[in-house]
Short mmCIF file of C-alpha atoms in Angstrom, two decimals:
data_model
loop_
_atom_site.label_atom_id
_atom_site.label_comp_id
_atom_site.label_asym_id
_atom_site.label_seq_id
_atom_site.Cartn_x
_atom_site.Cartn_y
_atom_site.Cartn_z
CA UNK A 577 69.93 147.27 99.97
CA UNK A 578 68.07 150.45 99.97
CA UNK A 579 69.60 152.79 96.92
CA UNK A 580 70.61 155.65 99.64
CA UNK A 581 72.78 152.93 102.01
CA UNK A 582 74.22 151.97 98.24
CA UNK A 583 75.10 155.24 97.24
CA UNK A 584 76.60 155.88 100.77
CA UNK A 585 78.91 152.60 100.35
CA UNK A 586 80.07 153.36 96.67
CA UNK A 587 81.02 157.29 97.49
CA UNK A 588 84.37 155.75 98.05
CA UNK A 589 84.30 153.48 94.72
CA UNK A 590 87.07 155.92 93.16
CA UNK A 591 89.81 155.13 95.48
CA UNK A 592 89.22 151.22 94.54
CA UNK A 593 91.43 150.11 92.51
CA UNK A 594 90.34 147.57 89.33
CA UNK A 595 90.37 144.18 89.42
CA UNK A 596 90.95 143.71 85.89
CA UNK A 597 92.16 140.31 84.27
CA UNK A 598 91.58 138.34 87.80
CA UNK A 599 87.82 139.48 87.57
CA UNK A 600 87.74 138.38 83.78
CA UNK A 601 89.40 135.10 84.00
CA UNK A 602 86.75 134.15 86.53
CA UNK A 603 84.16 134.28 83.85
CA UNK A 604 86.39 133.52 80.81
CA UNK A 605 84.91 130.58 78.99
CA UNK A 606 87.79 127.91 78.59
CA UNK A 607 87.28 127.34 74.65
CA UNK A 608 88.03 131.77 74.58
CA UNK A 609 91.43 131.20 76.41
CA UNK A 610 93.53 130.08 73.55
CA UNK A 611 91.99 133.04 71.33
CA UNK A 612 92.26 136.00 73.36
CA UNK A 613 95.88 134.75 73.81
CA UNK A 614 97.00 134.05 70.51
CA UNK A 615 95.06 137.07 68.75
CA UNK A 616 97.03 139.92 67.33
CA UNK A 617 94.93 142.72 68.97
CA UNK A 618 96.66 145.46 67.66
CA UNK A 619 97.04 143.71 64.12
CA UNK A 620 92.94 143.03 64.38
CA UNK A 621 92.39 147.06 64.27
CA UNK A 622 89.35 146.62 66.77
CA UNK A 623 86.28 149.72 66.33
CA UNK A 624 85.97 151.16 69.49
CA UNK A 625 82.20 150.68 71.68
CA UNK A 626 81.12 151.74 75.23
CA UNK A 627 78.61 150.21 77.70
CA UNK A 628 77.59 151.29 81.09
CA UNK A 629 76.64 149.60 84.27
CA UNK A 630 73.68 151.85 85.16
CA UNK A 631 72.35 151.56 88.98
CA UNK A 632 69.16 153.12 90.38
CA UNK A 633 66.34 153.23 93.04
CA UNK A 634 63.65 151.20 91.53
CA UNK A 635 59.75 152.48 93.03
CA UNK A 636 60.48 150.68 96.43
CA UNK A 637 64.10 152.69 96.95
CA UNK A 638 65.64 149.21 96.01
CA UNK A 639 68.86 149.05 93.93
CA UNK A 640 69.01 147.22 90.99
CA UNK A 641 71.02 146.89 88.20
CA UNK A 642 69.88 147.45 84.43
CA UNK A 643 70.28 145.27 80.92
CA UNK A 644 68.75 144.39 78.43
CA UNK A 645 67.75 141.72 76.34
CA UNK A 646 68.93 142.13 72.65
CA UNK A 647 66.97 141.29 69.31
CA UNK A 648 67.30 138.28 67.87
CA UNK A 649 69.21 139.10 64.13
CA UNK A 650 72.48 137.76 62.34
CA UNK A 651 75.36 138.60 64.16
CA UNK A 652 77.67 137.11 67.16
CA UNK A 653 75.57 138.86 69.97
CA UNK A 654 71.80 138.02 68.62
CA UNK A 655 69.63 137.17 71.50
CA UNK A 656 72.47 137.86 74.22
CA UNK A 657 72.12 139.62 77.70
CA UNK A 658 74.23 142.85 77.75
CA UNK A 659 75.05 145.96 79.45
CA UNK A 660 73.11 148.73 77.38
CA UNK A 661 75.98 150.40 75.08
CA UNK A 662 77.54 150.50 71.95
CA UNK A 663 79.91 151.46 68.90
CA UNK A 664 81.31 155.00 69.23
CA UNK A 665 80.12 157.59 66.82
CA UNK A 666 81.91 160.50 65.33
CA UNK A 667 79.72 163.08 67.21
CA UNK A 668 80.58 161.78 70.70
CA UNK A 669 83.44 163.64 72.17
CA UNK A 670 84.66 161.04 74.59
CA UNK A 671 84.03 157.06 75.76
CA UNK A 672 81.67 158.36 78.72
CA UNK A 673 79.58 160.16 75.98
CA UNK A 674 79.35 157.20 74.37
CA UNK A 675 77.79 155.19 76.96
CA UNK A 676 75.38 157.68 78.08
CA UNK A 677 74.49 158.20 75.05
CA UNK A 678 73.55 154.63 73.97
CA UNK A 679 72.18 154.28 77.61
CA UNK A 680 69.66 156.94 76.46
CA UNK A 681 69.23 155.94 73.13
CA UNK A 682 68.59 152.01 74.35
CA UNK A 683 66.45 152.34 77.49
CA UNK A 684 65.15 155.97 77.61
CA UNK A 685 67.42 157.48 80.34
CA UNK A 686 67.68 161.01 80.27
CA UNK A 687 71.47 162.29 79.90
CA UNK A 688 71.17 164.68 82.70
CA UNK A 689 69.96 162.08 84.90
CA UNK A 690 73.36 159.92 84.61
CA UNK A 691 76.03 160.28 86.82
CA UNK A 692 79.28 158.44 85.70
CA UNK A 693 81.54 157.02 88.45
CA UNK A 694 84.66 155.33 87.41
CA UNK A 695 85.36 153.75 84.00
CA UNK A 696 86.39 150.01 84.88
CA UNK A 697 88.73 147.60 82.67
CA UNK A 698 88.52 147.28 78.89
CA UNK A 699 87.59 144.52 77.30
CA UNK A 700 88.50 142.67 73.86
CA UNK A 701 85.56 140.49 71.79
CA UNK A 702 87.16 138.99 69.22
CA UNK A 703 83.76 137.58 67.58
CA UNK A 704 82.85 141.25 66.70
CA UNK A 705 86.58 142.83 66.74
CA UNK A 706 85.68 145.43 69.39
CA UNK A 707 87.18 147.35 72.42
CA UNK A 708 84.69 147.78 74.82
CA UNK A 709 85.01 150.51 77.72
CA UNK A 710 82.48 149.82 80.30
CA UNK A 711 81.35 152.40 83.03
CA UNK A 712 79.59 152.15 86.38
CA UNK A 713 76.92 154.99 86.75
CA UNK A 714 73.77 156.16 88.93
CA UNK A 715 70.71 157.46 88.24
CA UNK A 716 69.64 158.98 91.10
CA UNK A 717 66.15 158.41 90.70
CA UNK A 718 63.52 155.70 89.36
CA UNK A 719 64.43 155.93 85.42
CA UNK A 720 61.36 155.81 83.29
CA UNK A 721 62.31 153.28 80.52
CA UNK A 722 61.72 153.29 77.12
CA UNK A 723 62.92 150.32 75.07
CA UNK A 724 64.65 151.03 71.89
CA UNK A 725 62.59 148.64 69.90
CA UNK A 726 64.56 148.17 67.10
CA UNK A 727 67.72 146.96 69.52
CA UNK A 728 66.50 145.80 73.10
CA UNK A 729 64.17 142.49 72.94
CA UNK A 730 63.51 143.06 76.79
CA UNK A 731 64.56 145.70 79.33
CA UNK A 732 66.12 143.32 82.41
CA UNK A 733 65.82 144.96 85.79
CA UNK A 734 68.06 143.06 88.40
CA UNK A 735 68.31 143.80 92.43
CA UNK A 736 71.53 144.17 93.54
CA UNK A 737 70.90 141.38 96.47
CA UNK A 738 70.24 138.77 93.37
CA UNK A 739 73.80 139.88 91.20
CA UNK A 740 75.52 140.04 94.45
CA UNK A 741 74.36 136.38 95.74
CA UNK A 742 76.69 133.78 95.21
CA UNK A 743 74.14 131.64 94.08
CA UNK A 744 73.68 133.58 90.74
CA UNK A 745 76.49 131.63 89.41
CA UNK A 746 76.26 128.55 87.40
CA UNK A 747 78.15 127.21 84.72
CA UNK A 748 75.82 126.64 81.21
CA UNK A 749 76.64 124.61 78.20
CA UNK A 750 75.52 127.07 75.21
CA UNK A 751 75.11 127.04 71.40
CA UNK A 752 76.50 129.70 69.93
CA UNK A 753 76.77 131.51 66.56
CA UNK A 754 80.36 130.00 66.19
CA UNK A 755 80.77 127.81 68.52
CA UNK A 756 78.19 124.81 69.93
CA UNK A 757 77.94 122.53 73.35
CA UNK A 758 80.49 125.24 75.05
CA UNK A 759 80.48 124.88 78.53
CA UNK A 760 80.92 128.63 79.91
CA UNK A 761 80.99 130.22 83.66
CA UNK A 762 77.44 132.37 83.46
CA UNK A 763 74.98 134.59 85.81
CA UNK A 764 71.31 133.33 86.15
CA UNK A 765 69.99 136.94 86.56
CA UNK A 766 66.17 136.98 86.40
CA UNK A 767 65.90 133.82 84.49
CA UNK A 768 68.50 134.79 82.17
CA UNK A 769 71.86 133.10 81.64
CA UNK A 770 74.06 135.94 81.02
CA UNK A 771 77.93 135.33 80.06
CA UNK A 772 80.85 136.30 77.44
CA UNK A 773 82.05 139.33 77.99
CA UNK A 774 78.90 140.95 80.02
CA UNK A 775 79.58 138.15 82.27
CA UNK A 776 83.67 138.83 82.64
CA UNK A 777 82.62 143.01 82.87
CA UNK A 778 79.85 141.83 85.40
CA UNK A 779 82.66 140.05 87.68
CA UNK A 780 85.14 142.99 88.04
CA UNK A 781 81.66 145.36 88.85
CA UNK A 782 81.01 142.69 91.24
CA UNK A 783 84.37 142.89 93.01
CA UNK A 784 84.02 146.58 93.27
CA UNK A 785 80.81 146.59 95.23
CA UNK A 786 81.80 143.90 96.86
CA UNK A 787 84.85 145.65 98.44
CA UNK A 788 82.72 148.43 99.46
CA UNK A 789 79.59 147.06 100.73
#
């Protein structure tokens, strides 16, 4: 889909309403059902992050869909395909700040060239005790990346015809960092198996464009 027919179907995207839970539990690996439902949310005192689900022409007026590739290090989401994002810091004055922010500091896109549509449904990760408030944007025109190299591992650029497609989903059984030879409901994006809670985000943005387009 050409990115001006795309922006043309999503102008409506704010009158849609969210999806929430059903577009989670899609993607909700079975062995995270019993956790999510016995944890104590409020008890756990969860830090606060954003992420945002940035779409843009690429050189050919094609939409895709950006993530990235994180670095392999210690921690629950080493070597994991995600939404760029992260933790809220003192100086941001709101959640969207914090997403174009990160976007920015993760991938090189200029603030001013972000334009934030509609802030979809939170979502608790109990590995890393964190709220996550993901956002659909556009960046009106080709971005010109730059990979935070510290972070991002690999900058993923993914046509919306390939996340729309049905056949993107699979099921994958995974080792994890705490848990190994899960099965889990996954996108094969670009040779990547992306799932977790990118995966459960990805399925309510999916719902949303799919309503519209």
């Amino acid at each position: 889909m050409t990115f001006s027919e795309f922006k043309k179907s999503i102008s409506k995207i704010e009158k849609i309403e969210l999806f929430g839970e059903k577009a989670h539990m899609e993607m909700l690996p079975k062995f995270r059902t019993k956790e999510l439902r016995e944890v104590d949310v409020e008890k756990a005192n969860p830090r606060e992050a954003a992420v945002l689900a940035l779409f843009y022409p690429d050189k050919d007026d094609i939409t895709n869909i950006v993530l990235i590739l994180r670095k392999t290090y210690k921690g629950v989401h080493s070597a994991q395909i995600g939404f760029p994002g992260g933790r809220v810091e003192l100086t941001d004055s709101n959640l969207e700040e914090t997403a174009i922010r990160e976007t920015y500091e993760e991938v090189g896109v200029q603030p001013e060239n972000i334009n934030i549509l509609k802030k979809i449904t939170k979502i608790y990760i109990p590995p890393s005790n964190f709220w996550v408030h993901p956002f659909i944007g556009l960046a009106n025109h080709t971005p010109n990346f730059v990979r935070q190299e510290t972070e991002v591992e690999q900058i993923v650029e993914v046509k919306l015809e390939d996340f729309l497609n049905e056949s993107s989903l699979i099921e994958k059984t995974l080792n994890t960092s705490y848990a190994k030879n899960v099965n889990v409901p996954a996108f094969f994006l670009n040779e990547h198996v992306v799932w977790g809670a990118t995966a459960m985000m990805l399925s309510e943005v999916k719902m949303i464009l799919k309503s519209l387009i």
